[in-house]
mmCIF file with all atom_site columns, C-alpha atoms in Angstrom:
data_model
loop_
_atom_site.group_PDB
_atom_site.id
_atom_site.type_symbol
_atom_site.label_atom_id
_atom_site.label_alt_id
_atom_site.label_comp_id
_atom_site.label_asym_id
_atom_site.label_entity_id
_atom_site.label_seq_id
_atom_site.pdbx_PDB_ins_code
_atom_site.Cartn_x
_atom_site.Cartn_y
_atom_site.Cartn_z
_atom_site.occupancy
_atom_site.B_iso_or_equiv
_atom_site.pdbx_formal_charge
_atom_site.auth_seq_id
_atom_site.auth_comp_id
_atom_site.auth_asym_id
_atom_site.auth_atom_id
_atom_site.pdbx_PDB_model_num
ATOM 1   C CA . ALA A 1 1   ? 79.037  127.865 100.372 1.00 75.00 ? 551 ALA A CA 1
ATOM 2   C CA . ASP A 1 2   ? 78.554  129.852 97.178  1.00 83.00 ? 552 ASP A CA 1
ATOM 3   C CA . ARG A 1 3   ? 79.302  127.349 94.402  1.00 84.00 ? 553 ARG A CA 1
ATOM 4   C CA . SER A 1 4   ? 79.558  130.107 91.775  1.00 84.00 ? 554 SER A CA 1
ATOM 5   C CA . GLN A 1 5   ? 82.894  131.256 93.246  1.00 90.00 ? 555 GLN A CA 1
ATOM 6   C CA . PRO A 1 6   ? 86.163  129.324 93.665  1.00 94.00 ? 556 PRO A CA 1
ATOM 7   C CA . LEU A 1 7   ? 86.296  127.511 96.997  1.00 96.00 ? 557 LEU A CA 1
ATOM 8   C CA . GLY A 1 8   ? 89.199  126.564 99.233  1.00 95.00 ? 558 GLY A CA 1
ATOM 9   C CA . LEU A 1 9   ? 90.417  122.987 99.242  1.00 96.00 ? 559 LEU A CA 1
ATOM 10  C CA . SER A 1 10  ? 89.891  120.414 101.952 1.00 96.00 ? 560 SER A CA 1
ATOM 11  C CA . TYR A 1 11  ? 93.045  118.893 103.452 1.00 96.00 ? 561 TYR A CA 1
ATOM 12  C CA . ALA A 1 12  ? 92.584  115.793 101.280 1.00 96.00 ? 562 ALA A CA 1
ATOM 13  C CA . GLN A 1 13  ? 92.193  117.960 98.171  1.00 96.00 ? 563 GLN A CA 1
ATOM 14  C CA . GLN A 1 14  ? 95.292  119.979 99.096  1.00 96.00 ? 564 GLN A CA 1
ATOM 15  C CA . ARG A 1 15  ? 97.274  116.756 99.321  1.00 96.00 ? 565 ARG A CA 1
ATOM 16  C CA . GLN A 1 16  ? 95.914  115.524 95.992  1.00 95.00 ? 566 GLN A CA 1
ATOM 17  C CA . TRP A 1 17  ? 96.676  118.875 94.323  1.00 96.00 ? 567 TRP A CA 1
ATOM 18  C CA . PHE A 1 18  ? 100.226 118.871 95.706  1.00 96.00 ? 568 PHE A CA 1
ATOM 19  C CA . LEU A 1 19  ? 100.905 115.320 94.513  1.00 96.00 ? 569 LEU A CA 1
ATOM 20  C CA . TRP A 1 20  ? 99.403  116.033 91.081  1.00 96.00 ? 570 TRP A CA 1
ATOM 21  C CA . GLN A 1 21  ? 101.641 119.081 90.677  1.00 96.00 ? 571 GLN A CA 1
ATOM 22  C CA . LEU A 1 22  ? 104.679 116.919 91.453  1.00 96.00 ? 572 LEU A CA 1
ATOM 23  C CA . ASP A 1 23  ? 103.674 114.313 88.851  1.00 97.00 ? 573 ASP A CA 1
ATOM 24  C CA . PRO A 1 24  ? 100.746 115.295 86.610  1.00 96.00 ? 574 PRO A CA 1
ATOM 25  C CA . GLU A 1 25  ? 101.226 112.126 84.528  1.00 96.00 ? 575 GLU A CA 1
ATOM 26  C CA . SER A 1 26  ? 100.632 109.831 87.514  1.00 95.00 ? 576 SER A CA 1
ATOM 27  C CA . THR A 1 27  ? 97.600  107.573 87.572  1.00 94.00 ? 577 THR A CA 1
ATOM 28  C CA . ALA A 1 28  ? 98.179  106.533 91.185  1.00 92.00 ? 578 ALA A CA 1
ATOM 29  C CA . TYR A 1 29  ? 94.883  108.024 92.363  1.00 90.00 ? 579 TYR A CA 1
ATOM 30  C CA . THR A 1 30  ? 92.824  107.109 89.322  1.00 92.00 ? 580 THR A CA 1
ATOM 31  C CA . ILE A 1 31  ? 89.997  104.679 90.012  1.00 92.00 ? 581 ILE A CA 1
ATOM 32  C CA . PRO A 1 32  ? 89.665  102.719 86.771  1.00 90.00 ? 582 PRO A CA 1
ATOM 33  C CA . ALA A 1 33  ? 86.713  100.494 85.991  1.00 90.00 ? 583 ALA A CA 1
ATOM 34  C CA . ALA A 1 34  ? 85.698  98.556  82.912  1.00 88.00 ? 584 ALA A CA 1
ATOM 35  C CA . LEU A 1 35  ? 82.388  96.852  82.305  1.00 87.00 ? 585 LEU A CA 1
ATOM 36  C CA . ARG A 1 36  ? 81.471  94.370  79.605  1.00 84.00 ? 586 ARG A CA 1
ATOM 37  C CA . LEU A 1 37  ? 77.865  94.846  78.574  1.00 84.00 ? 587 LEU A CA 1
ATOM 38  C CA . SER A 1 38  ? 75.908  92.269  76.615  1.00 87.00 ? 588 SER A CA 1
ATOM 39  C CA . GLY A 1 39  ? 72.823  92.773  74.510  1.00 90.00 ? 589 GLY A CA 1
ATOM 40  C CA . SER A 1 40  ? 71.772  95.897  72.703  1.00 92.00 ? 590 SER A CA 1
ATOM 41  C CA . LEU A 1 41  ? 73.000  99.203  74.068  1.00 90.00 ? 591 LEU A CA 1
ATOM 42  C CA . ASP A 1 42  ? 70.693  102.185 74.427  1.00 94.00 ? 592 ASP A CA 1
ATOM 43  C CA . ILE A 1 43  ? 73.330  104.890 74.059  1.00 94.00 ? 593 ILE A CA 1
ATOM 44  C CA . ALA A 1 44  ? 70.917  107.736 74.846  1.00 95.00 ? 594 ALA A CA 1
ATOM 45  C CA . ALA A 1 45  ? 69.828  106.058 78.099  1.00 96.00 ? 595 ALA A CA 1
ATOM 46  C CA . LEU A 1 46  ? 73.441  105.417 79.107  1.00 94.00 ? 596 LEU A CA 1
ATOM 47  C CA . GLU A 1 47  ? 74.370  109.036 78.369  1.00 95.00 ? 597 GLU A CA 1
ATOM 48  C CA . HIS A 1 48  ? 71.377  110.207 80.400  1.00 96.00 ? 598 HIS A CA 1
ATOM 49  C CA . SER A 1 49  ? 72.401  107.976 83.324  1.00 96.00 ? 599 SER A CA 1
ATOM 50  C CA . PHE A 1 50  ? 75.972  109.273 83.371  1.00 95.00 ? 600 PHE A CA 1
ATOM 51  C CA . SER A 1 51  ? 74.764  112.860 82.981  1.00 96.00 ? 601 SER A CA 1
ATOM 52  C CA . ALA A 1 52  ? 72.540  112.368 86.041  1.00 96.00 ? 602 ALA A CA 1
ATOM 53  C CA . LEU A 1 53  ? 75.499  110.916 87.964  1.00 96.00 ? 603 LEU A CA 1
ATOM 54  C CA . ILE A 1 54  ? 77.659  113.916 87.041  1.00 96.00 ? 604 ILE A CA 1
ATOM 55  C CA . ALA A 1 55  ? 74.885  116.341 88.013  1.00 96.00 ? 605 ALA A CA 1
ATOM 56  C CA . ARG A 1 56  ? 74.514  114.653 91.402  1.00 97.00 ? 606 ARG A CA 1
ATOM 57  C CA . HIS A 1 57  ? 78.209  114.453 92.329  1.00 96.00 ? 607 HIS A CA 1
ATOM 58  C CA . GLU A 1 58  ? 80.120  117.753 92.369  1.00 95.00 ? 608 GLU A CA 1
ATOM 59  C CA . THR A 1 59  ? 83.473  115.989 92.532  1.00 94.00 ? 609 THR A CA 1
ATOM 60  C CA . LEU A 1 60  ? 82.980  114.752 88.963  1.00 95.00 ? 610 LEU A CA 1
ATOM 61  C CA . ARG A 1 61  ? 82.666  118.327 87.683  1.00 95.00 ? 611 ARG A CA 1
ATOM 62  C CA . THR A 1 62  ? 85.255  120.025 89.873  1.00 96.00 ? 612 THR A CA 1
ATOM 63  C CA . THR A 1 63  ? 88.582  121.345 88.621  1.00 97.00 ? 613 THR A CA 1
ATOM 64  C CA . PHE A 1 64  ? 91.456  122.914 90.521  1.00 97.00 ? 614 PHE A CA 1
ATOM 65  C CA . ARG A 1 65  ? 93.760  125.859 89.954  1.00 97.00 ? 615 ARG A CA 1
ATOM 66  C CA . GLN A 1 66  ? 96.304  127.989 91.715  1.00 96.00 ? 616 GLN A CA 1
ATOM 67  C CA . GLN A 1 67  ? 94.923  131.408 92.638  1.00 95.00 ? 617 GLN A CA 1
ATOM 68  C CA . GLY A 1 68  ? 97.739  133.485 94.042  1.00 93.00 ? 618 GLY A CA 1
ATOM 69  C CA . GLU A 1 69  ? 99.206  131.624 96.991  1.00 93.00 ? 619 GLU A CA 1
ATOM 70  C CA . GLN A 1 70  ? 96.175  129.370 97.420  1.00 95.00 ? 620 GLN A CA 1
ATOM 71  C CA . ALA A 1 71  ? 94.836  126.434 95.443  1.00 97.00 ? 621 ALA A CA 1
ATOM 72  C CA . VAL A 1 72  ? 91.100  126.570 94.837  1.00 98.00 ? 622 VAL A CA 1
ATOM 73  C CA . GLN A 1 73  ? 88.425  124.323 93.436  1.00 97.00 ? 623 GLN A CA 1
ATOM 74  C CA . ILE A 1 74  ? 85.911  125.369 90.824  1.00 97.00 ? 624 ILE A CA 1
ATOM 75  C CA . ILE A 1 75  ? 82.641  123.463 90.779  1.00 96.00 ? 625 ILE A CA 1
ATOM 76  C CA . HIS A 1 76  ? 81.248  123.619 87.268  1.00 95.00 ? 626 HIS A CA 1
ATOM 77  C CA . ALA A 1 77  ? 77.602  123.464 86.270  1.00 94.00 ? 627 ALA A CA 1
ATOM 78  C CA . PRO A 1 78  ? 76.377  120.030 85.195  1.00 94.00 ? 628 PRO A CA 1
ATOM 79  C CA . LEU A 1 79  ? 76.840  119.259 81.515  1.00 90.00 ? 629 LEU A CA 1
ATOM 80  C CA . ALA A 1 80  ? 75.400  116.419 79.490  1.00 90.00 ? 630 ALA A CA 1
ATOM 81  C CA . LEU A 1 81  ? 77.850  113.621 78.805  1.00 90.00 ? 631 LEU A CA 1
ATOM 82  C CA . THR A 1 82  ? 78.386  112.516 75.213  1.00 91.00 ? 632 THR A CA 1
ATOM 83  C CA . LEU A 1 83  ? 79.409  108.883 75.085  1.00 90.00 ? 633 LEU A CA 1
ATOM 84  C CA . MET A 1 84  ? 82.387  108.064 72.885  1.00 85.00 ? 634 MET A CA 1
ATOM 85  C CA . VAL A 1 85  ? 81.617  104.845 71.013  1.00 86.00 ? 635 VAL A CA 1
ATOM 86  C CA . GLU A 1 86  ? 84.650  103.370 69.285  1.00 86.00 ? 636 GLU A CA 1
ATOM 87  C CA . SER A 1 87  ? 85.625  100.172 67.561  1.00 86.00 ? 637 SER A CA 1
ATOM 88  C CA . VAL A 1 88  ? 88.679  98.246  68.680  1.00 87.00 ? 638 VAL A CA 1
ATOM 89  C CA . PRO A 1 89  ? 91.466  99.122  66.212  1.00 89.00 ? 639 PRO A CA 1
ATOM 90  C CA . ALA A 1 90  ? 92.687  96.331  63.947  1.00 91.00 ? 640 ALA A CA 1
ATOM 91  C CA . GLY A 1 91  ? 95.552  94.445  65.518  1.00 91.00 ? 641 GLY A CA 1
ATOM 92  C CA . GLN A 1 92  ? 94.610  95.367  69.100  1.00 91.00 ? 642 GLN A CA 1
ATOM 93  C CA . THR A 1 93  ? 92.600  93.517  71.695  1.00 92.00 ? 643 THR A CA 1
ATOM 94  C CA . LEU A 1 94  ? 89.835  95.043  73.760  1.00 88.00 ? 644 LEU A CA 1
ATOM 95  C CA . GLU A 1 95  ? 91.856  94.306  76.889  1.00 90.00 ? 645 GLU A CA 1
ATOM 96  C CA . ALA A 1 96  ? 94.859  96.222  75.527  1.00 93.00 ? 646 ALA A CA 1
ATOM 97  C CA . CYS A 1 97  ? 92.632  99.204  74.689  1.00 90.00 ? 647 CYS A CA 1
ATOM 98  C CA . VAL A 1 98  ? 91.152  99.162  78.197  1.00 90.00 ? 648 VAL A CA 1
ATOM 99  C CA . GLN A 1 99  ? 94.617  98.998  79.787  1.00 92.00 ? 649 GLN A CA 1
ATOM 100 C CA . GLN A 1 100 ? 95.810  101.872 77.620  1.00 92.00 ? 650 GLN A CA 1
ATOM 101 C CA . GLU A 1 101 ? 92.801  103.987 78.615  1.00 90.00 ? 651 GLU A CA 1
ATOM 102 C CA . MET A 1 102 ? 93.343  103.219 82.298  1.00 91.00 ? 652 MET A CA 1
ATOM 103 C CA . GLN A 1 103 ? 96.882  104.608 82.051  1.00 93.00 ? 653 GLN A CA 1
ATOM 104 C CA . ARG A 1 104 ? 95.744  108.004 80.745  1.00 94.00 ? 654 ARG A CA 1
ATOM 105 C CA . PRO A 1 105 ? 96.116  110.607 83.495  1.00 96.00 ? 655 PRO A CA 1
ATOM 106 C CA . PHE A 1 106 ? 93.513  113.223 84.324  1.00 95.00 ? 656 PHE A CA 1
ATOM 107 C CA . ASP A 1 107 ? 94.273  116.933 84.167  1.00 96.00 ? 657 ASP A CA 1
ATOM 108 C CA . LEU A 1 108 ? 92.987  118.394 87.443  1.00 97.00 ? 658 LEU A CA 1
ATOM 109 C CA . GLU A 1 109 ? 93.059  121.895 85.968  1.00 97.00 ? 659 GLU A CA 1
ATOM 110 C CA . LYS A 1 110 ? 90.990  121.089 82.897  1.00 95.00 ? 660 LYS A CA 1
ATOM 111 C CA . GLY A 1 111 ? 88.729  118.179 83.784  1.00 90.00 ? 661 GLY A CA 1
ATOM 112 C CA . PRO A 1 112 ? 86.427  116.480 83.400  1.00 89.00 ? 662 PRO A CA 1
ATOM 113 C CA . LEU A 1 113 ? 87.451  114.008 86.073  1.00 91.00 ? 663 LEU A CA 1
ATOM 114 C CA . LEU A 1 114 ? 85.429  111.194 84.521  1.00 91.00 ? 664 LEU A CA 1
ATOM 115 C CA . ARG A 1 115 ? 85.846  109.474 81.160  1.00 90.00 ? 665 ARG A CA 1
ATOM 116 C CA . VAL A 1 116 ? 83.308  107.124 79.634  1.00 90.00 ? 666 VAL A CA 1
ATOM 117 C CA . ARG A 1 117 ? 84.105  105.267 76.425  1.00 85.00 ? 667 ARG A CA 1
#
């Protein structure tokens, strides 16, 4: 299929799109993960690794939109990921920050469908 043009949705994607339109704030289909890394962090290497992952998997760079009567998917070109490095705010725990991040919904129309912090 020509990836430069919007494509039709699979049945699973149609279902996901329908459910998201009913409740765009839902995180029911979000797959959260948190990792605790020890030692020094090579931010450039981690960014490169995630950028390679995004380039390999179209689903991580796909957005959806309504086009007339039909929902379509748009597969975007790979972009380099910029890692957001943040300190835990005073008065909060790391666990609370992780839980808060895991409750943030994704916007299927805007993407990206992956967040790394």
